[in-house]
Structures are given as C-alpha cells and as structure tokens.
CSV table of C-alpha atoms and ligand atoms in Angstrom, one decimal:
chain,number,residue,atom,x,y,z
A,1,MET,CA,-12.1,-21.8,1.2
A,2,ASN,CA,-10.7,-20.5,-2.1
A,3,ILE,CA,-11.2,-16.7,-2.7
A,4,LEU,CA,-10.5,-15.1,-6.1
A,5,GLY,CA,-9.1,-11.6,-5.5
A,6,ILE,CA,-9.2,-8.8,-8.1
A,7,GLU,CA,-7.2,-5.5,-7.7
A,8,SER,CA,-7.2,-2.5,-10.2
A,9,SER,CA,-7.1,0.6,-8.0
A,10,CYS,CA,-3.9,2.1,-9.6
A,11,ASP,CA,-1.7,1.0,-12.5
A,12,ASP,CA,-1.5,-2.8,-11.9
A,13,THR,CA,-4.2,-5.2,-13.0
A,14,CYS,CA,-4.0,-8.1,-10.6
A,15,ALA,CA,-5.8,-11.4,-9.9
A,16,ALA,CA,-5.0,-14.1,-7.4
A,17,VAL,CA,-6.5,-17.1,-5.7
A,18,VAL,CA,-5.9,-17.6,-1.9
A,19,CYS,CA,-7.0,-20.5,0.2
A,20,ASP,CA,-8.3,-19.7,3.7
A,21,GLY,CA,-6.8,-16.2,3.8
A,22,ARG,CA,-3.3,-17.5,4.2
A,23,ILE,CA,-2.1,-19.7,1.3
A,24,VAL,CA,-1.4,-18.2,-2.1
A,25,LEU,CA,-2.5,-20.6,-4.9
A,26,SER,CA,-1.8,-18.1,-7.7
A,27,SER,CA,-1.0,-14.4,-8.2
A,28,CYS,CA,-0.9,-12.7,-11.6
A,29,THR,CA,-0.3,-9.0,-12.6
A,30,ALA,CA,-0.2,-7.0,-15.8
A,31,SER,CA,1.3,-3.5,-15.1
A,32,SER,CA,1.0,-0.3,-17.1
A,33,ALA,CA,3.9,1.2,-15.0
A,34,ALA,CA,6.4,1.2,-17.9
A,35,GLU,CA,3.9,3.1,-20.1
A,36,GLN,CA,3.1,5.5,-17.2
A,37,ASN,CA,6.9,6.2,-16.9
A,38,LEU,CA,6.7,8.0,-20.2
A,39,TYR,CA,4.5,10.6,-18.5
A,40,GLY,CA,6.4,10.8,-15.2
A,41,GLY,CA,3.4,9.4,-13.2
A,42,VAL,CA,0.1,7.6,-13.4
A,43,VAL,CA,-2.3,9.0,-16.0
A,44,PRO,CA,-5.7,7.8,-14.8
A,45,GLU,CA,-7.2,7.5,-18.3
A,46,ILE,CA,-4.4,5.2,-19.4
A,47,ALA,CA,-4.6,3.1,-16.3
A,48,SER,CA,-8.4,2.5,-16.9
A,49,ARG,CA,-7.9,1.6,-20.5
A,50,ARG,CA,-5.1,-0.9,-19.7
A,51,HIS,CA,-7.2,-2.5,-17.0
A,52,ILE,CA,-10.0,-3.0,-19.5
A,53,GLU,CA,-7.6,-4.7,-21.9
A,54,HIS,CA,-5.8,-6.8,-19.3
A,55,ILE,CA,-8.4,-7.9,-16.8
A,56,SER,CA,-10.0,-10.9,-18.4
A,57,GLY,CA,-6.6,-12.4,-19.3
A,58,VAL,CA,-5.1,-11.8,-15.8
A,59,VAL,CA,-8.2,-13.4,-14.1
A,60,ARG,CA,-8.0,-16.4,-16.5
A,61,ALA,CA,-4.3,-16.8,-15.8
A,62,ALA,CA,-4.9,-16.7,-12.0
A,63,LEU,CA,-7.6,-19.3,-12.2
A,64,ASP,CA,-5.5,-21.5,-14.5
A,65,GLU,CA,-2.5,-21.3,-12.3
A,66,ALA,CA,-4.6,-22.3,-9.3
A,67,GLY,CA,-6.1,-25.2,-11.3
A,68,LEU,CA,-9.6,-23.8,-10.9
A,69,THR,CA,-12.6,-22.7,-13.0
A,70,PRO,CA,-14.9,-20.0,-11.7
A,71,ASP,CA,-17.1,-22.7,-10.3
A,72,GLY,CA,-14.3,-23.9,-8.0
A,73,VAL,CA,-13.9,-20.5,-6.2
A,74,ASP,CA,-16.0,-19.8,-3.1
A,75,ALA,CA,-16.2,-16.0,-3.4
A,76,VAL,CA,-15.0,-13.1,-5.6
A,77,ALA,CA,-13.2,-10.3,-3.6
A,78,VAL,CA,-12.5,-7.0,-5.2
A,79,THR,CA,-10.9,-3.7,-4.3
A,80,PHE,CA,-13.8,-1.2,-4.3
A,81,ALA,CA,-12.1,1.7,-2.5
A,82,PRO,CA,-10.0,3.8,-2.3
A,83,GLY,CA,-8.2,4.5,-5.6
A,84,LEU,CA,-8.4,6.1,-9.1
A,85,ILE,CA,-12.1,5.8,-9.6
A,86,GLY,CA,-12.1,4.8,-13.3
A,87,ALA,CA,-9.5,2.2,-12.5
A,88,VAL,CA,-11.4,0.8,-9.5
A,89,LEU,CA,-14.6,0.5,-11.5
A,90,VAL,CA,-13.0,-1.8,-14.0
A,91,GLY,CA,-12.2,-4.3,-11.3
A,92,VAL,CA,-15.6,-3.9,-9.5
A,93,ASN,CA,-17.6,-4.4,-12.7
A,94,PHE,CA,-15.6,-7.4,-13.8
A,95,ALA,CA,-16.0,-8.9,-10.3
A,96,LYS,CA,-19.7,-8.3,-10.4
A,97,GLY,CA,-20.1,-10.0,-13.8
A,98,LEU,CA,-18.1,-13.0,-12.6
A,99,ALA,CA,-19.9,-13.3,-9.3
A,100,LEU,CA,-23.3,-13.1,-11.2
A,101,ALA,CA,-22.3,-15.6,-13.9
A,102,ALA,CA,-20.7,-18.1,-11.5
A,103,ASP,CA,-23.3,-17.5,-8.7
A,104,LYS,CA,-20.7,-16.7,-6.1
A,105,PRO,CA,-20.7,-14.1,-3.2
A,106,LEU,CA,-19.2,-10.7,-4.0
A,107,VAL,CA,-16.9,-9.4,-1.3
A,108,PRO,CA,-15.8,-5.7,-1.4
A,109,VAL,CA,-12.3,-5.1,0.0
A,110,HIS,CA,-10.7,-1.8,1.2
A,111,HIS,CA,-7.3,-1.4,-0.5
A,112,LEU,CA,-5.4,-0.5,2.6
A,113,ARG,CA,-7.0,-3.4,4.6
A,114,GLY,CA,-5.6,-5.5,1.7
A,115,HIS,CA,-2.1,-4.2,2.2
A,116,ILE,CA,-2.3,-5.1,5.8
A,117,ALA,CA,-3.5,-8.6,4.9
A,118,ALA,CA,-0.3,-9.2,2.9
A,119,LEU,CA,1.3,-9.7,6.3
A,120,TYR,CA,-0.9,-12.8,6.9
A,121,LEU,CA,0.4,-14.4,3.7
A,122,THR,CA,4.0,-13.9,4.8
A,123,HIS,CA,3.5,-14.7,8.5
A,124,PRO,CA,0.9,-17.4,9.0
A,125,GLU,CA,1.2,-17.1,12.8
A,126,LEU,CA,0.3,-13.4,12.8
A,127,GLU,CA,-3.0,-12.4,14.3
A,128,PRO,CA,-4.5,-9.1,15.4
A,129,PRO,CA,-4.2,-7.1,17.5
A,130,PHE,CA,-1.1,-5.3,16.3
A,131,LEU,CA,0.1,-1.9,15.1
A,132,CYS,CA,0.8,-1.3,11.4
A,133,LEU,CA,2.4,1.5,9.4
A,134,VAL,CA,0.7,1.4,6.0
A,135,ALA,CA,2.8,3.5,3.6
A,136,SER,CA,1.9,3.6,-0.1
A,137,GLY,CA,1.6,6.0,-3.0
A,138,GLY,CA,-1.6,7.4,-1.7
A,139,HIS,CA,-1.6,6.9,2.1
A,140,SER,CA,0.6,6.9,5.1
A,141,HIS,CA,-1.3,5.6,8.1
A,142,ILE,CA,-0.4,4.3,11.5
A,143,VAL,CA,-3.2,1.9,12.3
A,144,GLU,CA,-4.2,-0.1,15.3
A,145,VAL,CA,-5.5,-3.4,13.8
A,146,ARG,CA,-7.9,-4.4,16.5
A,147,ASP,CA,-9.3,-7.4,14.7
A,148,TYR,CA,-9.3,-8.6,11.1
A,149,THR,CA,-12.0,-6.1,10.2
A,150,ARG,CA,-11.7,-3.5,12.9
A,151,PHE,CA,-9.2,-0.7,12.6
A,152,ARG,CA,-8.4,2.6,14.4
A,153,VAL,CA,-6.2,5.2,12.7
A,154,LEU,CA,-3.8,6.7,15.2
A,155,GLY,CA,-1.9,8.9,12.8
A,156,ARG,CA,-1.8,9.8,9.1
A,157,THR,CA,0.0,12.2,6.8
A,158,VAL,CA,-1.2,15.8,6.9
A,159,ASP,CA,-0.2,16.4,3.3
A,160,ASP,CA,1.7,14.1,0.8
A,161,ALA,CA,1.8,10.3,1.2
A,162,ALA,CA,5.3,8.8,1.7
A,163,GLY,CA,5.4,7.0,-1.6
A,164,GLU,CA,4.1,10.1,-3.3
A,165,ALA,CA,7.1,12.1,-1.8
A,166,PHE,CA,9.5,9.4,-3.2
A,167,ASP,CA,7.8,9.7,-6.6
A,168,LYS,CA,8.0,13.5,-6.6
A,169,VAL,CA,11.6,13.6,-5.5
A,170,ALA,CA,12.5,11.0,-8.1
A,171,ARG,CA,10.9,13.2,-10.7
A,172,THR,CA,12.8,16.3,-9.5
A,173,LEU,CA,16.0,14.3,-9.7
A,174,GLY,CA,15.2,12.9,-13.1
A,175,LEU,CA,15.0,9.3,-11.9
A,176,GLY,CA,11.7,8.2,-13.5
A,177,TYR,CA,8.6,6.5,-12.2
A,178,PRO,CA,7.9,4.7,-9.9
A,179,GLY,CA,10.1,6.8,-7.7
A,180,GLY,CA,10.7,4.7,-4.6
A,181,PRO,CA,12.8,1.9,-6.2
A,182,ALA,CA,14.7,4.5,-8.3
A,183,VAL,CA,15.5,6.7,-5.3
A,184,SER,CA,16.6,3.7,-3.3
A,185,LYS,CA,18.9,2.6,-6.1
A,186,ALA,CA,20.5,6.0,-6.6
A,187,ALA,CA,20.9,6.3,-2.8
A,188,GLU,CA,23.1,3.2,-2.7
A,189,LYS,CA,26.0,5.3,-4.0
A,190,GLY,CA,25.2,8.4,-2.0
A,191,ASP,CA,26.0,9.9,1.4
A,192,PRO,CA,22.8,10.2,3.6
A,193,ARG,CA,24.4,13.0,5.6
A,194,ALA,CA,25.4,15.1,2.5
A,195,TYR,CA,22.3,17.3,2.6
A,196,ASP,CA,20.7,18.2,6.0
A,197,LEU,CA,17.1,18.1,5.1
A,198,PRO,CA,14.4,19.3,7.5
A,199,THR,CA,12.3,17.2,9.9
A,200,PRO,CA,8.8,18.6,9.8
A,201,HIS,CA,6.9,19.7,12.9
A,202,VAL,CA,3.4,18.4,12.7
A,203,GLU,CA,0.4,18.5,15.1
A,204,GLY,CA,-0.7,15.1,16.5
A,205,ALA,CA,1.7,12.6,18.1
A,206,TYR,CA,1.6,10.1,15.3
A,207,ASN,CA,0.9,12.3,12.2
A,208,VAL,CA,3.6,12.7,9.5
A,209,SER,CA,4.3,15.3,6.8
A,210,PHE,CA,6.3,15.1,3.7
A,211,SER,CA,5.5,18.3,1.8
A,212,GLY,CA,8.2,20.4,3.5
A,213,LEU,CA,10.8,17.7,2.9
A,214,LYS,CA,9.9,17.4,-0.8
A,215,THR,CA,9.9,21.2,-1.2
A,216,ALA,CA,13.4,21.4,0.5
A,217,VAL,CA,14.7,19.0,-2.1
A,218,LEU,CA,13.1,21.0,-4.9
A,219,ASN,CA,14.5,24.3,-3.6
A,220,ILE,CA,18.1,22.9,-3.4
A,221,VAL,CA,17.8,21.5,-6.9
A,222,ASN,CA,16.4,24.8,-8.3
A,223,LYS,CA,19.0,27.0,-6.5
A,224,ALA,CA,21.8,24.8,-7.9
A,225,ALA,CA,20.3,25.1,-11.4
A,226,MET,CA,20.2,28.9,-11.2
A,227,LYS,CA,23.9,28.9,-10.2
A,228,GLY,CA,24.6,26.6,-13.1
A,229,GLU,CA,25.5,23.8,-10.7
A,230,ALA,CA,24.1,20.3,-10.5
A,231,VAL,CA,23.1,18.5,-7.3
A,232,ARG,CA,24.8,15.3,-6.6
A,233,VAL,CA,21.9,13.0,-7.3
A,234,PRO,CA,23.0,9.9,-5.3
A,235,ASP,CA,23.8,12.2,-2.3
A,236,MET,CA,20.4,13.9,-2.5
A,237,ALA,CA,18.6,10.6,-3.0
A,238,ALA,CA,20.4,9.1,0.0
A,239,SER,CA,19.7,12.3,2.2
A,240,PHE,CA,16.0,12.3,1.2
A,241,GLN,CA,15.6,8.6,1.8
A,242,TYR,CA,17.3,8.8,5.2
A,243,ARG,CA,15.0,11.6,6.4
A,244,ALA,CA,11.8,10.2,4.9
A,245,THR,CA,12.4,6.7,6.5
A,246,GLU,CA,13.4,8.3,9.8
A,247,ILE,CA,10.1,10.3,9.9
A,248,LEU,CA,8.1,7.1,9.3
A,249,ALA,CA,10.0,4.8,11.6
A,250,GLU,CA,10.0,7.3,14.5
A,251,LYS,CA,6.2,7.7,14.5
A,252,LEU,CA,5.5,3.9,14.3
A,253,LEU,CA,8.0,3.3,17.1
A,254,ALA,CA,6.6,6.1,19.2
A,255,ALA,CA,3.1,4.6,18.8
A,256,ALA,CA,4.4,1.2,19.9
A,257,ARG,CA,6.2,2.7,22.9
A,258,ASP,CA,3.1,4.7,24.0
A,259,THR,CA,0.6,1.9,23.5
A,260,GLY,CA,2.9,-0.9,24.8
A,261,GLU,CA,2.0,-3.0,21.7
A,262,LYS,CA,4.7,-5.6,21.2
A,263,ASN,CA,3.7,-6.7,17.7
A,264,ILE,CA,4.4,-4.1,15.0
A,265,CYS,CA,4.1,-4.3,11.3
A,266,LEU,CA,4.9,-2.5,8.0
A,267,ALA,CA,2.8,-2.7,4.8
A,268,GLY,CA,2.2,-0.9,1.5
A,269,GLY,CA,4.5,-0.2,-1.5
A,270,VAL,CA,7.0,1.8,0.7
A,271,ALA,CA,7.5,-1.3,2.9
A,272,ALA,CA,9.8,-2.5,0.1
A,273,ASN,CA,12.3,0.1,1.2
A,274,ALA,CA,15.4,-1.6,2.6
A,275,LEU,CA,16.5,1.3,4.8
A,276,LEU,CA,13.0,1.6,6.4
A,277,ARG,CA,13.0,-2.2,7.0
A,278,GLU,CA,16.4,-2.0,8.7
A,279,THR,CA,15.6,1.1,10.8
A,280,LEU,CA,12.4,-0.4,12.1
A,281,ALA,CA,14.1,-3.7,12.8
A,282,ALA,CA,16.7,-1.9,15.0
A,283,GLY,CA,14.0,0.2,16.7
A,284,ALA,CA,11.8,-2.8,17.4
A,285,GLN,CA,14.7,-4.7,18.9
A,286,GLN,CA,15.4,-1.8,21.3
A,287,LEU,CA,11.7,-1.7,22.3
A,288,GLY,CA,11.6,-5.5,22.8
A,289,ALA,CA,8.9,-5.6,20.1
A,290,ARG,CA,8.5,-8.1,17.3
A,291,LEU,CA,8.5,-6.7,13.8
A,292,TYR,CA,6.6,-8.3,11.0
A,293,LEU,CA,7.5,-7.3,7.4
A,294,PRO,CA,5.7,-8.4,4.2
A,295,GLU,CA,7.8,-10.3,1.7
A,296,LEU,CA,9.0,-8.0,-1.0
A,297,SER,CA,6.7,-9.4,-3.7
A,298,LEU,CA,3.7,-8.6,-1.5
A,299,CYS,CA,4.6,-5.0,-0.6
A,300,GLY,CA,3.3,-3.3,-3.8
A,301,ASP,CA,-0.2,-3.8,-5.2
A,302,ASN,CA,-1.2,-7.4,-5.8
A,303,ALA,CA,-4.5,-9.3,-5.6
A,304,ALA,CA,-3.3,-12.0,-3.2
A,305,MET,CA,-3.6,-9.4,-0.4
A,306,ILE,CA,-7.1,-8.6,-1.6
A,307,ALA,CA,-8.1,-12.3,-1.6
A,308,ALA,CA,-6.6,-12.7,1.9
A,309,GLN,CA,-8.5,-9.8,3.3
A,310,GLY,CA,-11.6,-10.9,1.3
A,311,TYR,CA,-11.6,-14.1,3.3
A,312,TYR,CA,-11.9,-12.3,6.6
A,313,GLU,CA,-14.4,-9.8,5.3
A,314,TYR,CA,-16.5,-12.7,4.0
A,315,ARG,CA,-16.3,-14.5,7.4
A,316,ALA,CA,-17.5,-11.2,9.0
A,317,GLY,CA,-20.6,-11.2,6.7
A,318,HIS,CA,-19.3,-8.3,4.6
A,319,THR,CA,-20.7,-9.2,1.2
A,320,ALA,CA,-22.3,-6.9,-1.4
A,321,ASP,CA,-25.0,-7.2,-4.0
A,322,LEU,CA,-24.8,-6.1,-7.6
A,323,SER,CA,-25.4,-2.5,-6.7
A,324,LEU,CA,-21.9,-2.3,-5.3
A,325,ASN,CA,-20.2,0.9,-6.4
A,326,GLY,CA,-16.5,1.9,-6.3
A,327,LEU,CA,-15.3,4.8,-4.1
A,328,ALA,CA,-12.4,7.1,-4.8
A,329,THR,CA,-12.0,7.7,-1.0
A,330,LEU,CA,-13.0,5.8,2.1
A,331,GLY,CA,-11.5,5.6,5.5
A,332,ILE,CA,-10.0,2.2,6.5
A,333,GLU,CA,-12.0,2.2,9.7
A,334,GLU,CA,-15.4,3.0,8.0
A,335,PRO,CA,-18.1,0.3,7.7
A,336,PHE,CA,-19.0,-0.9,4.3
A,337,PRO,CA,-21.4,1.3,2.4
A,338,GLU,CA,-24.4,-1.0,2.6
A,339,GLN,CA,-24.1,-1.1,6.4
A,340,ARG,CA,-24.3,2.7,6.7
A,341,VAL,CA,-28.1,3.1,6.4
B,401,LIG,O1,1.1,0.2,-2.4
B,401,LIG,P1,1.5,0.7,-3.7
B,401,LIG,O2,2.1,-0.3,-4.7
B,401,LIG,O3,0.4,1.5,-4.5
B,401,LIG,C1,-0.5,2.3,-3.8
B,401,LIG,O4,-1.4,1.8,-3.2
B,401,LIG,O5,-0.2,3.5,-3.9
B,401,LIG,O6,2.6,1.8,-3.4
B,401,LIG,C2,3.3,2.4,-4.5
B,401,LIG,C3,4.3,3.4,-3.9
B,401,LIG,C4,4.9,4.3,-4.9
B,401,LIG,O7,4.8,5.6,-4.5
B,401,LIG,C5,6.4,3.8,-4.9
B,401,LIG,O8,7.3,4.8,-5.3
B,401,LIG,C6,6.5,3.4,-3.5
B,401,LIG,O9,5.4,2.7,-3.2
B,401,LIG,N1,7.7,2.4,-3.4
B,401,LIG,C7,8.8,2.7,-2.6
B,401,LIG,C8,9.6,1.6,-2.9
B,401,LIG,N2,9.1,0.7,-3.7
B,401,LIG,C9,7.8,1.3,-4.0
B,401,LIG,N3,9.1,3.7,-1.9
B,401,LIG,C10,10.3,3.7,-1.2
B,401,LIG,N4,11.2,2.7,-1.4
B,401,LIG,C11,10.9,1.6,-2.2
B,401,LIG,N5,11.8,0.7,-2.3
B,402,LIG,ZN1,-1.5,0.0,-2.8
C-alpha cells in the first residue's frame, strides 16, 4: 500500500511516498530555515507563505521520484496537528484537494506520532510496545507507545521544549537558527565542565524542565557583558549541551528502569544530537535494554514519517472527510476529532 505523506507544520514543506509503512519510495523537502535564520527563529507568516509557494512542486517531485501519479497512491496522509496553524492549514488544504481530485482516502496524522514512526523506517523489525523520548522544537515527551495508534504520556516538559532551549541558547550565544546543530558544532571545541549549569528540580518522576537552564546561560552571558568580558562560546555551548542531554537521558532511562521496558527509542529533531545518542546508548547498555535511534535524515521534520504513521492510522480506520480542520495543539494520546462526539 503506497501512502503519500504531506508535512507543513513548521518551516519545512515536505512530501514523501512510503510503501506499507516501512519502505521509503521518495522523500522531498523545501525549507525556509535559511530565510528564517535572518529573523533568529521561525516567523509563522513567512512559513505559511513559503509552504503555499513550495507545496505543489514538492508533492509533484515526491510522486515523480516514486514513479507514481496521484492515481497510483492508496491514501493521502497529512499532518493536521499540532503546529503553527497557518502552516498546518496549507498542508491540510492541499491534501484535501488532492484526495478529492484523485478520489483517495484522507488520513490525518499527529505530528509527534509521525516522529515516532520515523523509527519504523530505520528499524523494520521494531514493533510496539516500547518507550520513546520525543524531543523536538515544540515538545519533549516521554511516551509509552502501546500500539501503533495508542499512546500514554509518562512525562513532558513543564516549560520549554528541549529543541526550543537549544534554539534560545544558540540565539543568546549568537550562533543562529536552527540552534541545535549550531550549539553541537560549537560544543565540539568546548569543555562541557567549564560552566556548572543547574539541574532543575521538577515535580513528576519523568517530567523535564529547561527554562532554568536557559536562564542560567542568559545570566552568565549578561553578567559577563556588564563586566566587559565575553563568555567562551564553545565552553558554554558544550556545558549547556552536556546538561540538557543529561536531563533528557536520565528521565528516559528512569522510565525504562521503573517500567522494566527493554525497548527504548529516541525521536524528533533533537534525536540528531550526537551526545544524546551516545549518552542513551551507554545508559541502555547498563540497563540491558535495546536502544533504537532514527537515522539522522529522519530525525528532523520530513514527510516519510507522516506517510509511515499514516499507514497505521489508515489500518486503524482513522480517516477524515473534507471537513478536516488543522489544530495548533492536540495531545498525542487524544483520539481524532471526528471520534470525539
Ligand atoms: O522535530 P523538529 O525538526 O521540528 C519540530 O517538530 O519542532 O525539531 C527541530 C528542533 C529544533 O529546535 C532544533 O534546534 C533541534 O530540533 N535540533 C537539535 C539538533 N538538530 C536539530 N537539537 C540538538 N542537537 C541537534 N543536533
Ligand atoms: Zn517535528
């Protein structure tokens, strides 16, 4: 079964074709990240406008690369929540038009469920149940994946998302957007023990917090500026990265220890972080657990993950009609809107 996936919830316009939820036939992206970098972060209005300009070309390219016409796909899957609403709506409306014109089922996909499905593309043998840390620009969740379409959130951030903290620290250090790769690169030449940054205390065994850590970096940078000194950017980047990845890894490993789950996974844009991957690999080995990581090209936003999750949503009967709307927020565990009544 060939599913066309469409993703436009942030600054990447993506389309892909995936066969049976596991085999990527094509995956195409047009990004407005370079333009967003001029403003130090994503400007929603710019994201929406670029999606409008790029979406038909990106979908056409994904179909061409897969050697298909719209007639040859079995369903159209699209990110409908959560995300920048103007951006989400571009993908949702395009998917609706295509589904109507080609007379194909329309499958709404939750963006974070999509990030988790990126793991099925990298590891064909992986099946639920497993534990997954989903860390992106907007979310940091520790999720029990009970089945392909059933989830339970064990912990989440109580303030900033992990990727958001990387982005804000990068901005404070003058490293540009997106912050995660920039901080990692700067950290390569830094000493992670140079600055002793705080570990937050947070209610809830598996919850995380990044606001205090981010503020600590900001305070050190401001104090140094007032004294006419400069912080050592590589050292600060390394110290921040060390603490942020420690916070994330500890909570996922604690959840694995407490639940006895032996299959643990990482997903989302922050999953590209090499130190986080190494820290979790070492921790999983100590626990006797198996760690599954998405390949680097599938960590950040892409449409292959949406098509993969779309396959499982379709099989569960989760299709929508043309009244489908986009949502800026929606919990990963919540049923689809049309099932709520
Ligand atoms: O999943 P994603 O592409 O988009 C959202 O759904 O938000 O995640 C983007 C986030 C950004 O905040 C970016 O800075 C972060 O992932 N990120 C990283 C790395 N690569 C991307 N954070 C830490 N280390 C990285 N190597
Ligand atoms: Zn994402």
